[in-house]
Short mmCIF file of C-alpha atoms and ligand atoms in Angstrom, two decimals:
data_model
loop_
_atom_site.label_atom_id
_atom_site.label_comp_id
_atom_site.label_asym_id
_atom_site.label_seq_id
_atom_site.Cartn_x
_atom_site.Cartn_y
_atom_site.Cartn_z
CA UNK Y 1 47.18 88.79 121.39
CA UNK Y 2 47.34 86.61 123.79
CA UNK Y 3 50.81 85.70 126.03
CA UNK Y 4 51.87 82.51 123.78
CA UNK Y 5 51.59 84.67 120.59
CA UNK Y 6 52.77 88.01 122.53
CA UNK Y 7 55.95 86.39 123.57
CA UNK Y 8 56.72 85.66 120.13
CA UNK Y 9 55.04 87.90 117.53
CA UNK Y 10 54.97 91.57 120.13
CA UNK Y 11 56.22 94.55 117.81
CA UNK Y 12 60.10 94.99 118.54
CA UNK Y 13 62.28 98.17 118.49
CA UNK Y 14 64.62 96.38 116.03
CA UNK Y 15 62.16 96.96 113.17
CA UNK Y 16 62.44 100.73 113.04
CA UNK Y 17 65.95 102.14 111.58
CA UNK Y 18 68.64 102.26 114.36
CA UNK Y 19 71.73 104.32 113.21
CA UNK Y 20 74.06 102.16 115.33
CA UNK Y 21 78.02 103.30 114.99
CA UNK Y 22 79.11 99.35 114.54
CA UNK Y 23 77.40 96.76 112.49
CA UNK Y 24 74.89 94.97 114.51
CA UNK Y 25 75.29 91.01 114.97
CA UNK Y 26 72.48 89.48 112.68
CA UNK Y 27 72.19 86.35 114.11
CA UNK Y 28 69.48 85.31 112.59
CA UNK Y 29 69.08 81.82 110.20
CA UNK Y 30 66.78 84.13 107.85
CA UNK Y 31 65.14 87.61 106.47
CA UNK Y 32 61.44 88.70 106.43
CA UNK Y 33 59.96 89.54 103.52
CA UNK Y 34 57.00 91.97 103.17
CA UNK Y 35 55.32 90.76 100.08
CA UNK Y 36 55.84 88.40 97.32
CA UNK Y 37 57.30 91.29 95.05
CA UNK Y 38 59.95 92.13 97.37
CA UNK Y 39 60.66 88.46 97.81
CA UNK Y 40 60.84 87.65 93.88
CA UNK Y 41 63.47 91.40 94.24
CA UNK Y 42 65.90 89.03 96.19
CA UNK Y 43 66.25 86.60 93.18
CA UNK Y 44 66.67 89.73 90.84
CA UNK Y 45 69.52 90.57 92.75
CA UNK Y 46 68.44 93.74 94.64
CA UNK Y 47 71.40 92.95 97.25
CA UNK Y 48 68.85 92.12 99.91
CA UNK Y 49 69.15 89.21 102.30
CA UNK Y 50 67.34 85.24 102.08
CA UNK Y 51 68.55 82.80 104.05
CA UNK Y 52 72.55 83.38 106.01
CA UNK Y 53 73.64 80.13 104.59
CA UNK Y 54 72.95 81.72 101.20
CA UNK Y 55 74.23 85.30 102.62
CA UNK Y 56 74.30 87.66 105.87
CA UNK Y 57 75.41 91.08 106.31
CA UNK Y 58 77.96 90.43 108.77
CA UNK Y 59 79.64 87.46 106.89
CA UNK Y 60 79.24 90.12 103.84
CA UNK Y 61 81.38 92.81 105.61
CA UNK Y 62 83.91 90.87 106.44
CA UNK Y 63 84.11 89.63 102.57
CA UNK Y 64 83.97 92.97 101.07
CA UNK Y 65 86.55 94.34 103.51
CA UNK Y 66 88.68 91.62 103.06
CA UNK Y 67 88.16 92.11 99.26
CA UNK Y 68 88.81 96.39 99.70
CA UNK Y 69 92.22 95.51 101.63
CA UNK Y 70 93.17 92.81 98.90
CA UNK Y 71 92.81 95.36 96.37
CA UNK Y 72 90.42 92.85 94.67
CA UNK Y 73 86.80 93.89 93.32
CA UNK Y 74 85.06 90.85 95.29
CA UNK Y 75 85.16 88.50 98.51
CA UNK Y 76 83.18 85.98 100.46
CA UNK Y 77 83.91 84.45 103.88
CA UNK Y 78 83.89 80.96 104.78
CA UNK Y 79 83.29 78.98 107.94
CA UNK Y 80 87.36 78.19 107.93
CA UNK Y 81 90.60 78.99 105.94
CA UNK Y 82 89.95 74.78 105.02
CA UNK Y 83 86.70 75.36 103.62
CA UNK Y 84 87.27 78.97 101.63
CA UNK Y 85 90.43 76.95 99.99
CA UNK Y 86 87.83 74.32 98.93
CA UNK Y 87 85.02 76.71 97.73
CA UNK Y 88 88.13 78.78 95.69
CA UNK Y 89 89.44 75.58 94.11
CA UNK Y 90 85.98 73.86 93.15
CA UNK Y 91 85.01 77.09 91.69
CA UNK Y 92 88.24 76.51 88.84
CA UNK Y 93 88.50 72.03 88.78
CA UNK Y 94 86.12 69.34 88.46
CA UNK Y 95 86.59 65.90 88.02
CA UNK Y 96 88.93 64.88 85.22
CA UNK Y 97 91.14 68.42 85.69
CA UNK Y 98 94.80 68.51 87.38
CA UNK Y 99 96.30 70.75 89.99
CA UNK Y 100 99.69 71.64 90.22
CA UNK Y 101 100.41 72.75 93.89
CA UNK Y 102 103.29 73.77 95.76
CA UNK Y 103 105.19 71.14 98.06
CA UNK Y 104 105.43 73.16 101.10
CA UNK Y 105 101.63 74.53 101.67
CA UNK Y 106 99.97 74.29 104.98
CA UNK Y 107 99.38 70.79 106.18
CA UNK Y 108 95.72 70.85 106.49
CA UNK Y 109 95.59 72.24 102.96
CA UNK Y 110 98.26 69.55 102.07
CA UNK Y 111 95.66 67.12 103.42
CA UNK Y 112 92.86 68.62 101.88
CA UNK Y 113 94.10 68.60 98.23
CA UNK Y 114 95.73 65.00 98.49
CA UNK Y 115 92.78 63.21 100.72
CA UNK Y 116 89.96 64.71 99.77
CA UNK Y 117 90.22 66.05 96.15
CA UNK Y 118 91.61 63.11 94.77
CA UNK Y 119 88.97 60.68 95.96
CA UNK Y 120 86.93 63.45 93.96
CA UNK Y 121 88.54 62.53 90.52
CA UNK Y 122 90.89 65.73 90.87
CA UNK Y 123 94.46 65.26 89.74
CA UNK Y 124 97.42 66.78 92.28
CA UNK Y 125 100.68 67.52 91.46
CA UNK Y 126 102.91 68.23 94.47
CA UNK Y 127 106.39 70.30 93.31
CA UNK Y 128 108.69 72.69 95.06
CA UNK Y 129 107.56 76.15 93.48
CA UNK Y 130 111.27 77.71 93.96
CA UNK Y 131 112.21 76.56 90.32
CA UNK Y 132 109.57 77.91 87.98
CA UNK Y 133 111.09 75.49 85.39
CA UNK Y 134 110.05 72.36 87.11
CA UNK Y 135 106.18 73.84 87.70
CA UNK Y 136 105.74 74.27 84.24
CA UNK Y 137 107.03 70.79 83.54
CA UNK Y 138 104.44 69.62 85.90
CA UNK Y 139 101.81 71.20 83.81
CA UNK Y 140 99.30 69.00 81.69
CA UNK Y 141 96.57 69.49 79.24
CA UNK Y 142 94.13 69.29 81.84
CA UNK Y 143 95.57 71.51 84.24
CA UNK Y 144 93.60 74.25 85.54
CA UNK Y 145 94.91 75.81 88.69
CA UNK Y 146 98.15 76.68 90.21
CA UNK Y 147 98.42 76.99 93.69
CA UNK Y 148 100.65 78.32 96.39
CA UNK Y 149 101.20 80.47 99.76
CA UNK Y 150 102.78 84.02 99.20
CA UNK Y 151 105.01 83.01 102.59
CA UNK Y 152 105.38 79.87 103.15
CA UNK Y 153 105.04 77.79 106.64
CA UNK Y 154 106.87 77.32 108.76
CA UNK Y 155 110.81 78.05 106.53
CA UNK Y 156 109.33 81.33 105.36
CA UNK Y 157 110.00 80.84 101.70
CA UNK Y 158 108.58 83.47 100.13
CA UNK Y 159 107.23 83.29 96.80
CA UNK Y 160 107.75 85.14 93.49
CA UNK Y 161 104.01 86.28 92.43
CA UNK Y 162 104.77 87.55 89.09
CA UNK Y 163 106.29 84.43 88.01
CA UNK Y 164 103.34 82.16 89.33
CA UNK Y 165 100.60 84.91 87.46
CA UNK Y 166 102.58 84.96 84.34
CA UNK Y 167 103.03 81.04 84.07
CA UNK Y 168 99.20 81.12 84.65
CA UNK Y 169 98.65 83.14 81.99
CA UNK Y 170 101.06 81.13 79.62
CA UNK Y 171 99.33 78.33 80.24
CA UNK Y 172 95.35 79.70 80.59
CA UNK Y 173 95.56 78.43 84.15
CA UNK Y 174 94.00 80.21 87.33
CA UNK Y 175 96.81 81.01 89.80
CA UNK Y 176 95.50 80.58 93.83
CA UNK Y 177 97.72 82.18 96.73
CA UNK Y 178 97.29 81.64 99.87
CA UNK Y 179 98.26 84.96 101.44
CA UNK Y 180 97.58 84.27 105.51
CA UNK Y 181 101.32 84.81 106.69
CA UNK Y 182 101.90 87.64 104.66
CA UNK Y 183 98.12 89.24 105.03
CA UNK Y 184 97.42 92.54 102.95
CA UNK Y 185 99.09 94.82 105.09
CA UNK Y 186 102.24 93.33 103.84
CA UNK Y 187 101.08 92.52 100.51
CA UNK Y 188 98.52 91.90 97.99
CA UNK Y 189 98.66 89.00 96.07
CA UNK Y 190 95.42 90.49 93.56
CA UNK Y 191 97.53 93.30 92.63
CA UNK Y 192 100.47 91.37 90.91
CA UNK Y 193 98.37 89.59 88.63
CA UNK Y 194 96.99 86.61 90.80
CA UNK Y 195 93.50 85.40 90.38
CA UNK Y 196 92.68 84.14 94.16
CA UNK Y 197 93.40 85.11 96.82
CA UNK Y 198 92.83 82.82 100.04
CA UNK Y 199 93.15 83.79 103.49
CA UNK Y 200 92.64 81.86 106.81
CA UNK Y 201 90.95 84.39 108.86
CA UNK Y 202 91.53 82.68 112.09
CA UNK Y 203 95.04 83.79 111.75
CA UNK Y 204 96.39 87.46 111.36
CA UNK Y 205 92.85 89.02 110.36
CA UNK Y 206 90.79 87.75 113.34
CA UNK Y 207 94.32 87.87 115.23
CA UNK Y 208 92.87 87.06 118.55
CA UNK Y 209 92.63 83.57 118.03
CA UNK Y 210 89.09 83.31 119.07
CA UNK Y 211 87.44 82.44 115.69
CA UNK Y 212 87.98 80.03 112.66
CA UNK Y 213 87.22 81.73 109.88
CA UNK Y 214 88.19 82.01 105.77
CA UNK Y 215 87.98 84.60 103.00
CA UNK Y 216 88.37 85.13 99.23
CA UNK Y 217 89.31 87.52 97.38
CA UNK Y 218 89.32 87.77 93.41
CA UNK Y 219 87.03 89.53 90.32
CA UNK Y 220 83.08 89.13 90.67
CA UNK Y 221 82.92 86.10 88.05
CA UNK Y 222 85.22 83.51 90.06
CA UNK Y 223 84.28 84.87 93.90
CA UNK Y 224 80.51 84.24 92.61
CA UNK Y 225 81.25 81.07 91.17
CA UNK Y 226 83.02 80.36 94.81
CA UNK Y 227 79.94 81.82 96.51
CA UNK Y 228 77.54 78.86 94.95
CA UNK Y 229 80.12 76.29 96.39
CA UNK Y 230 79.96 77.67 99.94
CA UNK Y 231 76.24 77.57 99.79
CA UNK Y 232 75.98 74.33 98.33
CA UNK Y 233 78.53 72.72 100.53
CA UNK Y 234 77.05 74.35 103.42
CA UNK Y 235 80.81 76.10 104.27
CA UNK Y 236 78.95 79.54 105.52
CA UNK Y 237 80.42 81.62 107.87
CA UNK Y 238 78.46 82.47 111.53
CA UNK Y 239 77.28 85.97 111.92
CA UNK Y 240 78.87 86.12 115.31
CA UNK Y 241 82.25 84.80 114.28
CA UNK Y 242 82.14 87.23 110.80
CA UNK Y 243 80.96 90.40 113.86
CA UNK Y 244 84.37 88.69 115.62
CA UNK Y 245 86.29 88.91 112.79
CA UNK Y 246 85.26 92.31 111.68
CA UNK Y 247 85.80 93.44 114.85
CA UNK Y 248 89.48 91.95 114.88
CA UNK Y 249 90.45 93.43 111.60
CA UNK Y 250 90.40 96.96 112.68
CA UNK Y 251 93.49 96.45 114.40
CA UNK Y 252 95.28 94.77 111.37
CA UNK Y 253 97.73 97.44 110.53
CA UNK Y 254 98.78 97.91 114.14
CA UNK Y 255 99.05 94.58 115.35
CA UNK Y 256 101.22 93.70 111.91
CA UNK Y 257 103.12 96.83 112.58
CA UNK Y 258 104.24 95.53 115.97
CA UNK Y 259 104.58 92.51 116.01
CA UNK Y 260 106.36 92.58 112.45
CA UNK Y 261 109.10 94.97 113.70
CA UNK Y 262 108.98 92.78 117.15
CA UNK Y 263 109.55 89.65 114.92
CA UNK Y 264 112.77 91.28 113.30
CA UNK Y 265 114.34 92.31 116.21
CA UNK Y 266 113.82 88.97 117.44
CA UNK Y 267 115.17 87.37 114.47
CA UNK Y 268 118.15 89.35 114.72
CA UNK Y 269 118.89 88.60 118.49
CA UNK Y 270 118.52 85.13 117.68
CA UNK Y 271 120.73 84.81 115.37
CA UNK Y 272 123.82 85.46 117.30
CA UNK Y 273 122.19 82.38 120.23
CA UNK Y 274 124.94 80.35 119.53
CA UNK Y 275 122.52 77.48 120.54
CA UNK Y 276 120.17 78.14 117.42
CA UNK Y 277 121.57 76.71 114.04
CA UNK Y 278 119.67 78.57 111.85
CA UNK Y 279 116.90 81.45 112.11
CA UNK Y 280 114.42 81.86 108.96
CA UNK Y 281 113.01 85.29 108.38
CA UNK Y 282 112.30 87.35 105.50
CA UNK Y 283 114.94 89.80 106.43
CA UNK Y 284 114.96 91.09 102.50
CA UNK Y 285 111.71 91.82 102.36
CA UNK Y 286 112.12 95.46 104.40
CA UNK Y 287 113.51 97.25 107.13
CA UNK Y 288 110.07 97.35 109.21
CA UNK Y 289 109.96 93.81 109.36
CA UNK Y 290 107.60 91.28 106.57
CA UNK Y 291 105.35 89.10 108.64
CA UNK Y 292 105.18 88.14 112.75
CA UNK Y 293 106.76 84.33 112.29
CA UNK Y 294 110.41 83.63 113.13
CA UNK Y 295 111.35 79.85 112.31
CA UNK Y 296 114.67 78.60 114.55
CA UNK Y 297 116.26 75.33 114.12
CA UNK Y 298 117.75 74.41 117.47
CA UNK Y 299 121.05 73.45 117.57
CA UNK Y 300 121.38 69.55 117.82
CA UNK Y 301 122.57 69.02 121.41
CA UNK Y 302 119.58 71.03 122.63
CA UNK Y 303 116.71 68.93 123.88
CA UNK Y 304 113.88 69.86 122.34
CA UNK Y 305 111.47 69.20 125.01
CA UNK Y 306 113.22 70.95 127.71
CA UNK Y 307 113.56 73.52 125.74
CA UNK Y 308 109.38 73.89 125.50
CA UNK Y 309 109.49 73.53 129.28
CA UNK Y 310 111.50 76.88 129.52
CA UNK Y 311 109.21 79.03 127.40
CA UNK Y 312 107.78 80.28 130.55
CA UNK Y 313 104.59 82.79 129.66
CA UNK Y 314 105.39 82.03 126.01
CA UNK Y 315 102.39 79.42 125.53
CA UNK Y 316 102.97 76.19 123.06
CA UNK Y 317 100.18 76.69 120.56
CA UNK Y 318 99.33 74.74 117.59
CA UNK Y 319 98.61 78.01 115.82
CA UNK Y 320 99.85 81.09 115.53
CA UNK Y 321 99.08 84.85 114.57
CA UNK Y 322 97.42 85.87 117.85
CA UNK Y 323 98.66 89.48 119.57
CA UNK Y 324 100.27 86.85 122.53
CA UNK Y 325 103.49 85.33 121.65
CA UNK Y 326 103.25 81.38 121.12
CA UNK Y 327 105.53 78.48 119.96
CA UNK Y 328 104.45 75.70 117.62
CA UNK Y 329 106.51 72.08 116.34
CA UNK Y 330 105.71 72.12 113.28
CA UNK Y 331 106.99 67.99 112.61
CA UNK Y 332 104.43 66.98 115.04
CA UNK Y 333 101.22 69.27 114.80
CA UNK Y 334 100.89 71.65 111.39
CA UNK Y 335 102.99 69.27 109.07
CA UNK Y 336 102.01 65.96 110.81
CA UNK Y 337 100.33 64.79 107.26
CA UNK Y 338 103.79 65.29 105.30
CA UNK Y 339 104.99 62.23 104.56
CA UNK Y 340 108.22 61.98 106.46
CA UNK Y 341 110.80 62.07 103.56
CA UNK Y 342 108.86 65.67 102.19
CA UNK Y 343 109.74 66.93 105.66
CA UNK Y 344 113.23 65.75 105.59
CA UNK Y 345 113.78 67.58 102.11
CA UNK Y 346 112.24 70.46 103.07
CA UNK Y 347 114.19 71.26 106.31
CA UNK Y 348 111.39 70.47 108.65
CA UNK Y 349 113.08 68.22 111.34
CA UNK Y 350 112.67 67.72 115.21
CA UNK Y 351 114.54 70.57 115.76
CA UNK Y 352 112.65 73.17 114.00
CA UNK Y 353 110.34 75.49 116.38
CA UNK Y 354 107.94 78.29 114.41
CA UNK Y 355 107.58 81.24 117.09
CA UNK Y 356 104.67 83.58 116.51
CA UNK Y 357 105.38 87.00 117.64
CA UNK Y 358 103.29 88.82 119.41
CA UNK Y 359 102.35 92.60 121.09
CA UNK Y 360 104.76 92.31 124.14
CA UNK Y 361 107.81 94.16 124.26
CA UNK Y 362 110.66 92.49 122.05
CA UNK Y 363 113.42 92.57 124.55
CA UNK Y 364 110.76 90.12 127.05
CA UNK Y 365 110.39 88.22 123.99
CA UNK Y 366 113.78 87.62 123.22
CA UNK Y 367 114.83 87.26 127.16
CA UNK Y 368 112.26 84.33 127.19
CA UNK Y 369 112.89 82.50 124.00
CA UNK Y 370 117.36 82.52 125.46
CA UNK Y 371 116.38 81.59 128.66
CA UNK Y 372 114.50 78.73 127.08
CA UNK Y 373 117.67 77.50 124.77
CA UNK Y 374 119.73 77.41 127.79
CA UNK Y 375 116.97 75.61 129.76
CA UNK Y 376 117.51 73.06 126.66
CA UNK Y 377 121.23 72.61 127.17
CA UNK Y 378 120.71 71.43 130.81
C1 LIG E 1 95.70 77.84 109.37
C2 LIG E 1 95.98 77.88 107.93
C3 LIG E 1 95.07 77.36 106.99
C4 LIG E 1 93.79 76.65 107.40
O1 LIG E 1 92.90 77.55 107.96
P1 LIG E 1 91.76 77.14 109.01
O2 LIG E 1 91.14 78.45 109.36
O3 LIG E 1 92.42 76.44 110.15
O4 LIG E 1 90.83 76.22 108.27
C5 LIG E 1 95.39 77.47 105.65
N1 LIG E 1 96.54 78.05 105.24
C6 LIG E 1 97.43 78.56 106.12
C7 LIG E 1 98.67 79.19 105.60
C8 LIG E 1 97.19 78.49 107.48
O5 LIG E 1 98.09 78.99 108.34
#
């Protein structure tokens, strides 16, 4: 051989078997093949790899373990939470079918469902899913899909799964959950009768906020049809972000451990601020604490602004679910595309501020966030 073909084609240690303890990165845009028999085996579905648009073993792991946790017998990854909510609800609606969503989702999902799908010939109806009653008024002949977040951002509402799986099933509909807040430590939206389950992996499950990254979770029928879309649309996950991910989700149980009981003790010193109006948290849902976000609403003679100037190592963040403590406005970032009066009924003014606990110690937490309300009063 000579150098220009040595530097390229020279037999690599990689090709024999390495027993490593971690799955390796395979950051690679293909797979070898060693004949045309073992190539036409990929199309007959002997599980190995093509092309990592069409599948990777890293992007793989983190959809089966994602799928394991869920409880579910099937998940893919996506490149973003965005793009694995788009791939779940093309696999169930096409043009001419009708979506009855929940008022209060995300706002990029918001966005995405009353931009985007529309101008695709999908029907969206928007309705608060706290009375049952007036979702199933909302449904239509075409209706496929029912969709909603198991906790709801940033007032914490959370939602009553049985009821939306059992009006699905009334009505032959597929039910969709959004289960990021909540992740599968605290519960598991599969298990209660829902059909998918959607996850922004940038959030709790990478929970180093480091990566952008989406899963689904559901039976093998609907996660394959979901698989075509996110090969067809191109919505594939990196290798190194899925390695990330993986590598992120190991500490799932702990980091939700902490910084779920950390977000109830914070709730509960809050609450007696006298400066704070009103603090949202799932208190019901347990005495170990449900979920790491605590929702204030400010009393009205703070000012809001100074009171994001006195938040100190507590870092404003448009995000949330990392292992450091951060502060988001929801009006002006995450809800931005609500139109204003939604906002208004929903409770969402310039007051409100969604605080995502974190790993520290509660008591600096909660020293912070008071000497940030009195920084507001000045
Ligand atoms: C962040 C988020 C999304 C969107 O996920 P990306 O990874 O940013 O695309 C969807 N739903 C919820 C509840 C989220 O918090």
């Amino acid at each position: 051989m000579n150098f220009e073909t040595a530097v390229l084609h020279k037999k690599n240690k990689t090709e024999r078997t390495i027993k490593s303890k971690v799955t390796p990165i395979y950051q690679t845009s293909a797979f070898a093949f060693n004949d045309l028999d073992e190539l036409e085996g990929f199309y007959q579905g002997n599980g190995n790899y093509l092309y990592s648009r069409v599948g990777n073993p890293n992007t793989d792991e983190l959809g089966d373990l994602i799928a394991g946790l869920e409880g579910a017998p099937a998940g893919v990854a996506a490149s973003s939470g965005l793009s694995a909510i788009l791939a779940g609800v093309l696999a169930v609606v096409k043009s001419g079918d009708h979506i009855v969503a929940a008022d209060d989702l995300y706002g990029g999902s918001f966005h995405l469902i009353k931009e985007e799908l529309t101008q695709l010939g999908i029907e969206v109806t928007v309705v608060s899913f706290s009375d049952m009653e007036k979702v199933e008024e909302a449904i239509r002949d075409n209706t496929k899909l029912l969709y909603s977040e198991s906790i709801t951002n940033p007032l914490l509402r959370v939602e009553n799964l049985e009821d939306v799986a059992s009006l699905a099933k009334k009505h032959n509909l597929i039910s969709l959950i959004d289960n990021t807040f909540a992740t599968p430590y605290h519960c598991q939206p599969y298990l209660k009768g829902i059909d998918l389950v959607v996850h922004s992996a940038t959030k709790y499950i990478g929970g180093h906020s480091d990566i952008t990254a989406g899963v689904l979770a559901g039976d093998e029928a609907l996660i394959g049809k979901a698989r075509g879309k996110i090969v067809n649309l191109g919505a594939n996950l990196s290798p190194f972000e899925a390695w990330l991910t993986c590598r992120g989700a190991k500490t799932l149980a702990l980091r939700m451990k902490q910084q779920s009981s950390n977000a109830k003790r914070v709730a509960e010193a809050l609450k007696v601020n006298q400066d704070i109006k009103t603090v949202y948290y799932p208190f019901e849902l347990g005495d170990a604490g449900f979920g790491a976000i605590v929702t204030i609403e400010l009393a009205d003679r703070i000012n809001v602004n100074e009171f994001f100037k006195g938040l100190g190592w507590v870092k404003i963040v448009p995000t949330l679910a990392g292992v450091e403590t951060s502060v988001s406005h929801p009006l002006t970032t995450s809800h931005r595309a609500l139109p204003s009066e939604t906002c208004r009924e929903l409770g969402i003014t310039s007051h409100v501020v969604r605080i995502s606990i974190g790993i520290e110690d509660a008591e600096d937490i909660i020293a912070q966030l008071n000497h940030a309300t009195n920084q507001g009063l000045a």
